[in-house]
Each structure stands twice: as structure tokens, then as C-alpha cells.
Coordinates of C-alpha atoms in Angstrom, one line a residue:
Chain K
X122 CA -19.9 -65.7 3.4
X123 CA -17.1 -67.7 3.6
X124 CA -13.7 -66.4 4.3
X125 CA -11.6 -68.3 3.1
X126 CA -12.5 -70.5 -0.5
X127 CA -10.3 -73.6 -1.6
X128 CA -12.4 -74.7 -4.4
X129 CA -10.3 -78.0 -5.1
X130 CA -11.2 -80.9 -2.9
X131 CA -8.9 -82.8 -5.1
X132 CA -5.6 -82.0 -7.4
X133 CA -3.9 -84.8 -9.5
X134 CA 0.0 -83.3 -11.1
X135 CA 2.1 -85.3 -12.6
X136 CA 6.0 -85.6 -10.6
X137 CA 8.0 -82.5 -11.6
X138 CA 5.6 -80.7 -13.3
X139 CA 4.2 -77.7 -11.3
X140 CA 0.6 -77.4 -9.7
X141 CA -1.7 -74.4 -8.7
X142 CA -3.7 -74.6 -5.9
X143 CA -6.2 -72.4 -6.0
X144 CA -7.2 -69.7 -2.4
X145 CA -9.8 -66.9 -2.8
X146 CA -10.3 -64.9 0.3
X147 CA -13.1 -62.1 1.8
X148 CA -12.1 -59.4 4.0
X149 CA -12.4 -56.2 4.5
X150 CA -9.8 -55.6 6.9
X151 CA -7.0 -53.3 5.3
X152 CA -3.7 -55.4 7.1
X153 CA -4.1 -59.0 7.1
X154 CA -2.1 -62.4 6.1
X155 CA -2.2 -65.5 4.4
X156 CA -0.6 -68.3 4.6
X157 CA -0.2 -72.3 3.3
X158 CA 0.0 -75.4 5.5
X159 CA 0.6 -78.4 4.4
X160 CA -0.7 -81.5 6.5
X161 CA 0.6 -85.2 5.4
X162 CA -1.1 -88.1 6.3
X163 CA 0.7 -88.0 9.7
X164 CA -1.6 -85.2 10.7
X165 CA 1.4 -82.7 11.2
X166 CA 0.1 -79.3 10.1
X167 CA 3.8 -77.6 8.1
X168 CA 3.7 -73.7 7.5
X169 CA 5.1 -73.0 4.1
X170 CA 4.7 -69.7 3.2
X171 CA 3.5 -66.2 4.0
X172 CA 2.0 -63.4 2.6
X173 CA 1.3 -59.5 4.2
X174 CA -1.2 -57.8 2.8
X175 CA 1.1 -55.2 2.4
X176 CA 4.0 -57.2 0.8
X177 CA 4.5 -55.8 -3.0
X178 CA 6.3 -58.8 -4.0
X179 CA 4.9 -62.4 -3.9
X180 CA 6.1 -64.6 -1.6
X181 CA 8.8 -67.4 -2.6
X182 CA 10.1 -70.4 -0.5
X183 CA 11.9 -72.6 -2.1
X184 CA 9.5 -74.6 -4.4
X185 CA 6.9 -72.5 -3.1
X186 CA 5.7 -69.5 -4.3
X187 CA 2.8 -67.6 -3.6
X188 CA 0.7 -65.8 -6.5
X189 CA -0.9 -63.4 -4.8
X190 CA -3.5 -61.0 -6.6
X191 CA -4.8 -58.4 -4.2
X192 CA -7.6 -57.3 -6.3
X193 CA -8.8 -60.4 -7.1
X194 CA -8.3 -61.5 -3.7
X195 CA -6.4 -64.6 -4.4
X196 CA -3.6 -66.0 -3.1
X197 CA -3.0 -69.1 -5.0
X198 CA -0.1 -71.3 -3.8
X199 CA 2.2 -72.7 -7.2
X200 CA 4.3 -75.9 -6.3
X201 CA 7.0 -76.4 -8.8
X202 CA 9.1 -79.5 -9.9
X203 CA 6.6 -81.9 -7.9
X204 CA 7.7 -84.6 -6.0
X205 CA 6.5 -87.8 -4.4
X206 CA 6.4 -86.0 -0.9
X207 CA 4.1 -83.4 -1.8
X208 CA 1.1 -85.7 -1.4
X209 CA -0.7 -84.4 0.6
X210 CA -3.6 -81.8 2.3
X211 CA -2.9 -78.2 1.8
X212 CA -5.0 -75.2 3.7
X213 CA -4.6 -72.0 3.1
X214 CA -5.7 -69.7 6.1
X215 CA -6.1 -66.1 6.4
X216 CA -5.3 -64.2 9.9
X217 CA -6.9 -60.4 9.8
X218 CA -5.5 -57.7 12.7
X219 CA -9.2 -56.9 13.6
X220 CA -10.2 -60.5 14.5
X221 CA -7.9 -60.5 17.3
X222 CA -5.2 -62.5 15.5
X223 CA -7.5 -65.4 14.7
X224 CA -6.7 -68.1 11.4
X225 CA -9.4 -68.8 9.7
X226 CA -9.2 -71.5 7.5
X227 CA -10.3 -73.2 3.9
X228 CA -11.6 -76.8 3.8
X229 CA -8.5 -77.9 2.1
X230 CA -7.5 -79.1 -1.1
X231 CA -5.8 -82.7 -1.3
X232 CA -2.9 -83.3 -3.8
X233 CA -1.4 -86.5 -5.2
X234 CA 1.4 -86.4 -7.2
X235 CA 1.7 -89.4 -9.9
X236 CA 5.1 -91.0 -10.4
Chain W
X217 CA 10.9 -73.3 12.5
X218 CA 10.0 -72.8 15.8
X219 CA 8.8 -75.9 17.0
X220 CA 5.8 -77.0 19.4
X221 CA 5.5 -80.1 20.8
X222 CA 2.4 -82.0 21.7
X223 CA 1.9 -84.8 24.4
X224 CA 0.1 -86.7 23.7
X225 CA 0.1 -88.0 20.1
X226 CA -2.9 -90.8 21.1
X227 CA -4.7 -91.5 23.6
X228 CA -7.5 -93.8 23.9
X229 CA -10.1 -93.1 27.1
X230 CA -13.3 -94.8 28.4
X231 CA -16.4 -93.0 28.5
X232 CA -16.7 -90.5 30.8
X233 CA -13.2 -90.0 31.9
X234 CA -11.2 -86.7 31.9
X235 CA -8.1 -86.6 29.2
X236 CA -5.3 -83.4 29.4
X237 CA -3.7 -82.6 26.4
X238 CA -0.2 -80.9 26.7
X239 CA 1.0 -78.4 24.4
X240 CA 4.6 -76.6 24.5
X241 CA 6.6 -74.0 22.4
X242 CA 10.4 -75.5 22.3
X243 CA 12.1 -72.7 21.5
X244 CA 10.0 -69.8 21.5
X245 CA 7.7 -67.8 23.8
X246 CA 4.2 -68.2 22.6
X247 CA 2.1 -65.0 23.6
X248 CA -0.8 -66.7 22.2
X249 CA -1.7 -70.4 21.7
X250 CA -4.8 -71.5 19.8
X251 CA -6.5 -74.8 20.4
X252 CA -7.9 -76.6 16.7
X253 CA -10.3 -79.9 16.7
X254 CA -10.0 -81.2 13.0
X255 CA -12.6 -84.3 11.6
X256 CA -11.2 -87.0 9.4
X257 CA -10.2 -85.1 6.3
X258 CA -12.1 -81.9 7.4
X259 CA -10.4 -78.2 8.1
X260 CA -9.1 -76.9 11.2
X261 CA -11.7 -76.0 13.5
X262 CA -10.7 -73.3 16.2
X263 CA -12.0 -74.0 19.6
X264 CA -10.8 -71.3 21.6
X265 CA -7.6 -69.2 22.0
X266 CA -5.3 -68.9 25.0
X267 CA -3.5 -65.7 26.1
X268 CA -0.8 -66.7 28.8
X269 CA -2.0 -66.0 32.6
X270 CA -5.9 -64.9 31.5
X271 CA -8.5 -66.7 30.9
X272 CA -9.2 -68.2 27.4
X273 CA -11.4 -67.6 24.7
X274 CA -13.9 -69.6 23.1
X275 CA -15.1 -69.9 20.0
X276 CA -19.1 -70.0 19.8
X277 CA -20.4 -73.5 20.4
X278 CA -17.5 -74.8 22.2
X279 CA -18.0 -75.9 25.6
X280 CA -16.1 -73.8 28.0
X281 CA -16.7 -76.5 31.2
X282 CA -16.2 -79.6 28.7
X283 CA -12.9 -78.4 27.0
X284 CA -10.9 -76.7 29.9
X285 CA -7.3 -74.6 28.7
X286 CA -4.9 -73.3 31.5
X287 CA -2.1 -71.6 30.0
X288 CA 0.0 -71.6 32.9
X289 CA 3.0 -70.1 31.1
X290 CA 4.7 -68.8 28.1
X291 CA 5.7 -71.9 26.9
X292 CA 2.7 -74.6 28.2
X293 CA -0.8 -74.7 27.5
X294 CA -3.2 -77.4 27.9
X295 CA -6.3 -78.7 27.3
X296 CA -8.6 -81.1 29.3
X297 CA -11.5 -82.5 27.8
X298 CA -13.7 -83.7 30.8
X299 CA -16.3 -86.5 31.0
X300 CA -15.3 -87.6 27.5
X301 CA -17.7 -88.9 25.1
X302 CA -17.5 -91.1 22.3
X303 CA -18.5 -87.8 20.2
X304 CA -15.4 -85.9 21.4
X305 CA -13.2 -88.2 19.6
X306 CA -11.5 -86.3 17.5
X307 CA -8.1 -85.1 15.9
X308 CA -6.6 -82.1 18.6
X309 CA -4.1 -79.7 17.0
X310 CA -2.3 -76.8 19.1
X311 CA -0.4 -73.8 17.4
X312 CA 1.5 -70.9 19.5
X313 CA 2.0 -67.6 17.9
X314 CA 5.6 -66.2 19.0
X315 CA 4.0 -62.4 18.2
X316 CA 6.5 -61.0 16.5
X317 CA 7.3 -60.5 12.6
X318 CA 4.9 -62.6 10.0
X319 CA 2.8 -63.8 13.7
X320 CA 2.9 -67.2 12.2
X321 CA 1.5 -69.6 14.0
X322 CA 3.7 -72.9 14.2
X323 CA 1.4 -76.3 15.3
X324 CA 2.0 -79.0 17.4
X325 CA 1.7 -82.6 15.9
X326 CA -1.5 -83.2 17.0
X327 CA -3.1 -85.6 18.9
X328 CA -5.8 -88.2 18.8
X329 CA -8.2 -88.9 21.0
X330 CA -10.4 -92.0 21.2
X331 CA -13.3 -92.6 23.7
X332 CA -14.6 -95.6 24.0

């Protein structure tokens, strides 16, 4: 099975409107994190945020916050008040404590923002 | 952000030669550094991962004598892709893990190999 499920090859949003991008995950390991890259056309992979498995409050960043439902296990990433810049790839990768500190990551999910 | 640096961003190689691929943590000590080979608009594929001063690990499939990693040091690791082939082209990323706190890992630029 799949670890980690980005089910969005493609996201259009409109700029300044807000987008979900959409992350399930499989585990069974009790401590484990996620977290968002974002990769430009440059090829530059940026960390954006992180979420502990623990953490009881979702994750914020700026723009960038992190909607993360442990029961479901999803860990969608919400972008608000798009901009031009945001085009681009986003992964969202999973690192469990029992695969010796391994990322695994989705296939992706490219977003263009329309002016 | 920490930041890792990668060296270098392109490189274009005839067939059969050997390439080396430099990775560095700036401003951080990198317990662990992971080596990623990504296809055009594909995910990150991990290769193997590097410990500093012991030998790395490889991910099943990978080539251990093709795709050598020293990591020589806390802050350096590098990988050599040897006898290159035009299927090795390819998009290399590095990330280093600092170990402490979220364990985030923090990736070099990438770079991108051609062989011809």
C-alpha cells in the first residue's frame, strides 16, 4: 500500500483565494511526522511546514497551515491568499521513528495559480 | 533555514565516465544525509542514506558499486555515479537532517546530470 497518497496531479486556484491540497497517509507507527515541500520549476525542494504526530494543534506558517486529522489520517496542506509564486509542485512526505528516520514521499500535486 | 548546498547544479558527462556530486550542510551539522534521484515531474526517489563515518545505506534496487556515497564528515557528503550511462541521467537532490527538534530534513538544490 502506498504510504503516502496525494490524489491531485493537478490544482488550478484563482490568485488570493485559498487552496487545499489534499495528503492521506498509512502507518502504523504511533510517533511519526509529516511535512510539505514545495519545489518550483528551479528544482529547489522548500520545507514549509511540519506536523508531529503528537502535536494537538495544527501546524501554521505563515500562509500555511496544516489541517491535520489524525483519525482520518490526513494531513491536508491549506494555502491562503494565493499568489503568483505559489505555482508550483508540492509533496507532502511522511518520516516514521521505526523506519530509521526515512521520508517517504507522495507523487506530488502541481498548483497554478491564475492571475 | 538551515541551508545545504549542492555542487554541482549541472553537469553534462560522456558515456562511461565517473561524475561526483558534492553535498554540504552551511550552517548545521548533518548527522544524517539522504541521497534522492527525481524523474522529470516525478517524486523523490530515495537512493540510500548516509550516516557520517559508516558506511551508507541503500535503498533496494540501487546500485551500491554504480552510485558510491562517502560521507567524510558532518558537514560533506558525496555521491559518485561511476561509468555513467545515458539512463543515469537524472535530477540528484541531497537533504541533511541536523537530528534535533522537528528532524527536518533541509535539501540541497539539486543537480542535473546529463550523459551523453
Amino acid at each position: 500500500a502506498q504510504k503516502i497518497t496525494q490524489t491531485q496531479p493537478g490544482m488550478f486556484v484563482q490568485e488570493k483565494e485559498a487552496v487545499t491540497l489534499d495528503c492521506t497517509y498509512d502507518t502504523s507507527d504511533p510517533s511519526y511526522g509529516l511535512f510539505w515541500y514545495k519545489q518550483p520549476s528551479s528544482g529547489e525542494m522548500i520545507f514549509l511546514i511540519y506536523q508531529g504526530s503528537y502535536d494537538q494543534q495544527n501546524a501554521t506558517e505563515g500562509r500555511y497551515s496544516l489541517n491535520f486529522q489524525k483519525a482520518r489520517k490526513s494531513a491536508n496542506l491549506v494555502i491562503s491568499a494565493s499568489q503568483l509564486g505559489d505555482s508550483a509542485m508540492y509533496f507532502c512526505a511522511m518520516r516514521e521513528d521505526t523506519n530509521a528516520g526515512k521520508s517517504t514521499f507522495g507523487d506530488g500535486t502541481t498548483l497554478t495559480v491564475k492571475p | 533555514g538551515a541551508v545545504v548546498s549542492q555542487h554541482p547544479s549541472r553537469v553534462i558527462c560522456k558515456s562511461g565516465t565517473s561524475v561526483k556530486i558534492e553535498c554540504r550542510s552551511l550552517d548545521f551539522q548533518a548527522t544524517t544525509m539522504f541521497w534522492y534521484r527525481q524523474f522529470p515531474k516525478k517524486s523523490l526517489m530515495l537512493m540510500a542514506t548516509s550516516n557520517e563515518g559508516s558506511k551508507a545505506t541503500y535503498e533496494q534496487g540501487v546500485e551500491k558499486d554504480k552510485f558510491l556515497i562517502n560521507h567524510a564528515s558532518l558537514t560533506l557528503s558525496t555521491l559518485t555515479v561511476t561509468s555513467a550511462h545515458p539512463e543515469d541521467s537524472s535530477f540528484y537532490i541531497c537533504s541533511a537532517r541536523e537530528g534535533r527538534g522537528t528532524d527536518t530534513q533541509y535539501f540541497g538544490p539539486g543537480t542535473r546530470l546529463t550523459v551523453l
